[in-house]
Coordinates of N, CA and C in Angstrom, one line a residue:
M1 N 5.8 1.2 3.0 CA 7.0 2.7 1.9 C 7.9 2.6 3.2
K2 N 9.2 2.9 2.9 CA 10.3 3.5 3.7 C 10.9 4.6 3.6
I3 N 11.0 5.1 4.5 CA 12.5 6.2 4.3 C 13.5 6.1 5.2
K4 N 14.1 6.6 4.3 CA 15.7 6.1 4.9 C 17.0 7.6 4.9
L5 N 17.7 7.6 5.9 CA 18.6 8.6 5.7 C 20.1 8.5 5.3
K6 N 20.7 9.5 4.2 CA 22.1 8.7 4.0 C 22.9 10.3 3.8
R7 N 24.0 10.1 3.7 CA 24.7 11.1 3.5 C 25.5 11.5 2.3
V8 N 25.2 12.5 1.4 CA 25.2 12.2 0.0 C 27.1 12.1 -0.4
Y9 N 27.8 11.6 0.5 CA 29.2 11.2 0.4 C 29.3 9.4 0.3
E10 N 28.1 9.1 1.2 CA 27.8 7.9 0.9 C 28.0 6.7 -0.3
P11 N 28.5 5.9 -0.8 CA 28.5 5.7 -2.0 C 26.3 4.7 -2.0
Y12 N 25.7 5.0 -3.1 CA 24.4 4.5 -3.9 C 24.6 3.3 -3.1
T13 N 23.3 2.7 -3.1 CA 23.0 0.9 -3.5 C 22.4 1.2 -3.1
E14 N 21.5 -0.6 -4.0 CA 20.3 -1.0 -4.8 C 18.9 0.0 -3.5
A15 N 19.8 -0.9 -2.4 CA 18.3 -0.6 -1.6 C 18.6 0.9 -0.9
D16 N 19.0 1.6 -1.6 CA 18.3 3.3 -1.4 C 17.3 3.3 -1.9
G17 N 16.7 2.6 -3.0 CA 15.7 3.0 -3.7 C 15.6 4.5 -4.6
V18 N 14.8 4.9 -4.1 CA 14.8 6.6 -4.9 C 15.3 7.5 -4.0
R19 N 16.5 8.4 -4.3 CA 17.8 9.2 -4.0 C 17.1 10.7 -4.2
V20 N 16.7 11.2 -2.9 CA 15.9 12.4 -2.8 C 17.0 13.6 -2.4
L21 N 17.7 14.6 -3.1 CA 18.5 15.4 -2.1 C 17.4 16.3 -0.8
V22 N 17.8 16.8 -0.2 CA 16.6 17.7 0.5 C 17.6 19.3 1.2
D23 N 19.1 19.2 -0.1 CA 19.9 20.3 0.9 C 19.2 21.4 -0.4
R24 N 19.6 22.7 0.4 CA 19.2 23.5 -0.4 C 20.5 24.5 -1.0
L25 N 21.6 23.8 -1.0 CA 23.1 23.7 -1.8 C 23.1 22.6 -2.1
W26 N 23.6 22.6 -3.4 CA 24.4 21.0 -3.5 C 25.8 20.8 -3.3
P27 N 25.4 19.3 -2.9 CA 27.0 19.7 -1.7 C 28.5 19.8 -2.3
R28 N 29.5 20.3 -1.7 CA 31.0 20.5 -2.2 C 31.0 19.3 -2.3
G29 N 32.2 19.5 -3.8 CA 32.6 18.1 -4.0 C 32.3 17.2 -4.7
I30 N 30.8 17.4 -5.3 CA 30.6 16.7 -5.5 C 29.8 16.8 -7.4
K31 N 30.2 16.2 -8.1 CA 29.8 16.4 -9.7 C 28.3 15.9 -9.3
K32 N 27.9 16.6 -10.3 CA 25.8 16.5 -10.5 C 26.1 14.7 -11.4
E33 N 27.1 14.7 -12.3 CA 26.6 13.2 -13.1 C 27.4 12.2 -12.4
D34 N 28.1 12.6 -10.7 CA 28.3 11.3 -10.6 C 27.9 11.1 -9.5
Q35 N 26.8 11.7 -9.1 CA 25.7 10.9 -8.0 C 24.7 10.8 -8.8
R36 N 24.0 9.7 -7.9 CA 22.5 9.3 -8.2 C 21.6 9.9 -7.4
I37 N 21.5 11.2 -7.8 CA 19.8 11.7 -7.4 C 19.4 11.9 -8.5
D38 N 17.7 11.2 -7.7 CA 16.5 10.8 -8.5 C 16.1 12.0 -8.6
K39 N 16.2 13.0 -7.2 CA 15.1 14.2 -7.3 C 16.0 15.0 -6.2
W40 N 15.6 16.3 -6.7 CA 16.3 17.5 -6.0 C 15.2 18.5 -5.3
F41 N 14.7 18.4 -3.8 CA 13.9 19.3 -3.8 C 14.6 20.2 -2.6
K42 N 15.6 21.2 -3.3 CA 15.9 22.9 -2.6 C 15.1 23.1 -2.0
D43 N 13.6 23.7 -2.6 CA 12.6 24.2 -1.9 C 11.9 23.7 -0.5
V44 N 12.5 22.0 0.3 CA 12.1 22.0 1.5 C 12.9 22.4 2.5
A45 N 14.2 22.5 1.9 CA 15.3 22.7 2.8 C 14.8 23.5 3.6
P46 N 15.4 24.1 5.0 CA 15.3 24.8 5.5 C 15.9 26.6 4.7
S47 N 15.5 27.8 4.9 CA 15.4 28.9 4.5 C 16.9 29.7 4.5
N48 N 17.7 29.7 3.8 CA 19.0 30.3 4.2 C 19.4 31.0 5.7
E49 N 18.4 31.9 5.5 CA 18.3 32.3 7.4 C 18.9 31.6 8.4
L50 N 17.7 30.6 8.3 CA 17.7 29.8 9.4 C 18.9 28.8 9.4
R51 N 19.3 28.3 8.3 CA 20.6 27.2 7.9 C 21.8 27.8 8.8
K52 N 21.7 29.4 8.4 CA 23.2 30.0 8.8 C 23.0 30.0 10.2
W53 N 22.0 30.2 11.2 CA 21.8 30.5 12.6 C 21.8 29.0 12.6
Y54 N 21.8 28.5 12.4 CA 22.0 26.9 13.1 C 23.2 26.3 12.9
N55 N 23.6 26.6 11.6 CA 24.9 26.3 11.6 C 25.7 25.0 12.4
H56 N 24.4 23.9 12.1 CA 25.1 23.0 12.8 C 25.3 22.5 14.1
D57 N 24.8 23.6 15.0 CA 25.4 23.3 16.5 C 24.5 22.7 17.2
P58 N 24.7 21.4 17.9 CA 24.3 20.5 18.6 C 23.2 21.3 19.7
E59 N 23.4 22.4 20.5 CA 22.8 23.3 21.4 C 21.2 23.5 20.9
K60 N 22.1 24.2 19.4 CA 20.4 25.1 18.9 C 19.8 23.8 18.5
F61 N 19.8 22.2 18.3 CA 18.8 21.8 17.2 C 17.3 21.3 17.7
E62 N 16.9 21.7 19.0 CA 15.6 21.2 19.8 C 14.9 22.6 19.0
A63 N 15.9 24.2 18.9 CA 15.3 25.1 18.4 C 15.1 25.3 17.3
F64 N 15.6 24.7 16.5 CA 16.5 24.5 14.8 C 14.6 23.7 13.8
N65 N 14.8 22.7 15.0 CA 13.8 21.7 15.0 C 12.5 22.4 14.6
Q66 N 12.1 22.9 15.6 CA 10.8 24.0 15.8 C 10.3 25.0 14.7
K67 N 11.6 25.5 14.4 CA 11.5 26.7 13.6 C 11.5 26.2 12.1
Y68 N 12.6 24.6 12.0 CA 12.5 24.7 10.6 C 10.7 24.0 10.6
R69 N 10.0 23.5 11.2 CA 8.7 22.6 11.6 C 8.3 23.8 11.0
T70 N 7.8 24.9 11.8 CA 7.2 26.2 11.5 C 7.1 26.7 10.1
E71 N 8.3 27.0 9.7 CA 8.9 27.5 8.5 C 8.1 26.2 7.4
I72 N 8.5 25.1 7.1 CA 7.8 24.0 6.4 C 6.8 23.9 6.1
E73 N 6.0 23.5 7.6 CA 4.2 23.0 7.5 C 3.5 24.0 6.6
G74 N 2.6 23.5 5.8 CA 2.0 24.2 5.0 C 2.7 24.1 3.1
A75 N 3.5 24.1 3.4 CA 4.5 24.8 2.3 C 4.4 23.9 0.8
K76 N 4.1 24.6 -0.7 CA 3.8 23.5 -1.8 C 4.7 22.7 -1.4
A77 N 6.2 22.8 -1.6 CA 7.4 22.3 -2.1 C 7.7 20.8 -0.9
L78 N 6.3 20.7 0.2 CA 6.3 20.0 1.0 C 5.2 18.8 0.5
D79 N 4.2 19.5 0.2 CA 3.2 18.6 -0.6 C 3.6 17.8 -1.2
K80 N 4.5 18.3 -2.3 CA 5.1 17.9 -3.5 C 6.1 16.6 -3.1
L81 N 6.6 17.4 -2.3 CA 7.7 16.4 -1.8 C 7.2 14.7 -1.1
V82 N 5.6 14.5 -0.6 CA 5.1 13.9 0.1 C 3.8 13.2 -0.7
D83 N 4.3 13.7 -2.0 CA 2.8 13.0 -2.9 C 4.0 12.0 -4.0
Y84 N 5.3 13.0 -4.2 CA 6.8 11.7 -4.8 C 6.9 10.7 -4.3
I85 N 7.0 11.5 -2.6 CA 7.3 9.8 -1.9 C 6.5 9.1 -2.0
R86 N 4.9 9.3 -1.9 CA 4.1 8.5 -2.0 C 3.6 7.4 -2.7
Q87 N 4.8 8.0 -4.4 CA 5.4 7.0 -5.4 C 5.7 6.4 -5.4
H88 N 6.4 5.6 -4.5 CA 7.7 4.9 -4.4 C 7.8 4.2 -2.6
K89 N 8.5 2.6 -3.0 CA 8.5 2.0 -1.8 C 9.3 2.2 -1.1
T90 N 10.6 2.1 -1.4 CA 11.9 3.3 -0.9 C 12.7 4.5 -1.4
V91 N 12.5 5.2 -0.5 CA 13.0 6.8 -0.9 C 14.2 6.6 0.7
T92 N 15.2 7.2 0.3 CA 16.3 7.5 1.0 C 16.3 9.4 0.8
L93 N 16.4 9.8 1.8 CA 16.8 11.0 1.7 C 18.1 11.3 1.7
V94 N 18.8 11.9 0.9 CA 20.4 12.4 1.2 C 20.7 13.7 1.6
F95 N 21.7 14.0 2.1 CA 21.9 15.3 3.3 C 23.7 15.4 2.8
S96 N 24.0 16.9 3.1 CA 25.4 16.7 3.2 C 25.9 16.8 4.9
S97 N 25.4 17.3 5.7 CA 25.7 17.9 6.8 C 26.7 16.4 7.7
K98 N 27.7 16.6 8.2 CA 28.2 15.7 9.0 C 27.8 15.0 10.2
E99 N 26.7 15.8 10.8 CA 25.7 14.9 11.4 C 24.8 14.7 10.9
P100 N 25.4 13.0 11.8 CA 23.6 12.7 10.9 C 22.6 11.9 11.6
K101 N 22.2 12.6 12.7 CA 21.1 12.8 14.1 C 21.3 14.0 14.0
L102 N 21.4 15.4 13.9 CA 20.9 16.6 13.5 C 21.1 17.2 12.4
N103 N 20.5 17.0 11.3 CA 20.3 17.7 10.4 C 18.9 17.7 10.1
N104 N 18.4 18.8 8.9 CA 17.7 18.9 8.6 C 16.8 17.9 7.6
A105 N 17.7 16.5 7.3 CA 17.1 15.6 6.6 C 16.2 14.2 7.6
V106 N 16.8 14.5 9.3 CA 15.7 14.1 10.1 C 15.1 14.3 10.0
V107 N 14.6 16.2 10.6 CA 13.3 16.7 11.1 C 12.4 16.1 10.0
L108 N 13.1 16.4 8.4 CA 12.1 16.4 7.5 C 11.5 14.7 7.6
S109 N 12.4 14.2 7.6 CA 11.5 12.4 7.9 C 10.7 12.5 8.5
K110 N 10.6 12.9 10.0 CA 9.6 13.0 10.6 C 8.4 13.6 10.4
I111 N 8.8 14.7 9.7 CA 7.6 15.3 9.4 C 6.9 14.5 8.0
I112 N 7.2 14.4 7.5 CA 6.7 13.6 6.1 C 6.2 12.5 6.8
E113 N 6.9 11.8 7.7 CA 6.3 10.3 7.9 C 4.9 10.5 8.9
E114 N 4.8 11.9 9.7 CA 3.6 11.8 9.9 C 2.8 12.8 9.3
H115 N 2.6 13.2 8.2 CA 1.8 13.7 6.4 C 1.7 11.9 6.3
I116 N 2.4 11.3 6.3 CA 2.0 9.7 5.2 C 1.2 9.0 6.3
A117 N 1.6 9.0 7.3 CA 0.7 8.3 8.5 C -0.9 8.5 8.3

């Protein structure tokens, strides 16, 4: 099983496998019918309060990482996502953040890998 990460604004490729949107809000400027999203797991995204607090501030990323882990661990939505991912060979977690290495999808992919291992 392989988990990849990709911005929603990047074009779909066959190598993406199943594409899962992991943002709470639908990405700006993207029409649902124009995007290849197989499943939207908005309930695994950070809460609105945490998302607004973090505001993609690189200096807050480590604290965001811990707060998000605390928020998501034990959530039924995480269990559903892990079960869904186990059914597929390749899954791409799709996100809208401009920051490719400091976003919720990065944290979530590590959490998922820990649950699957």
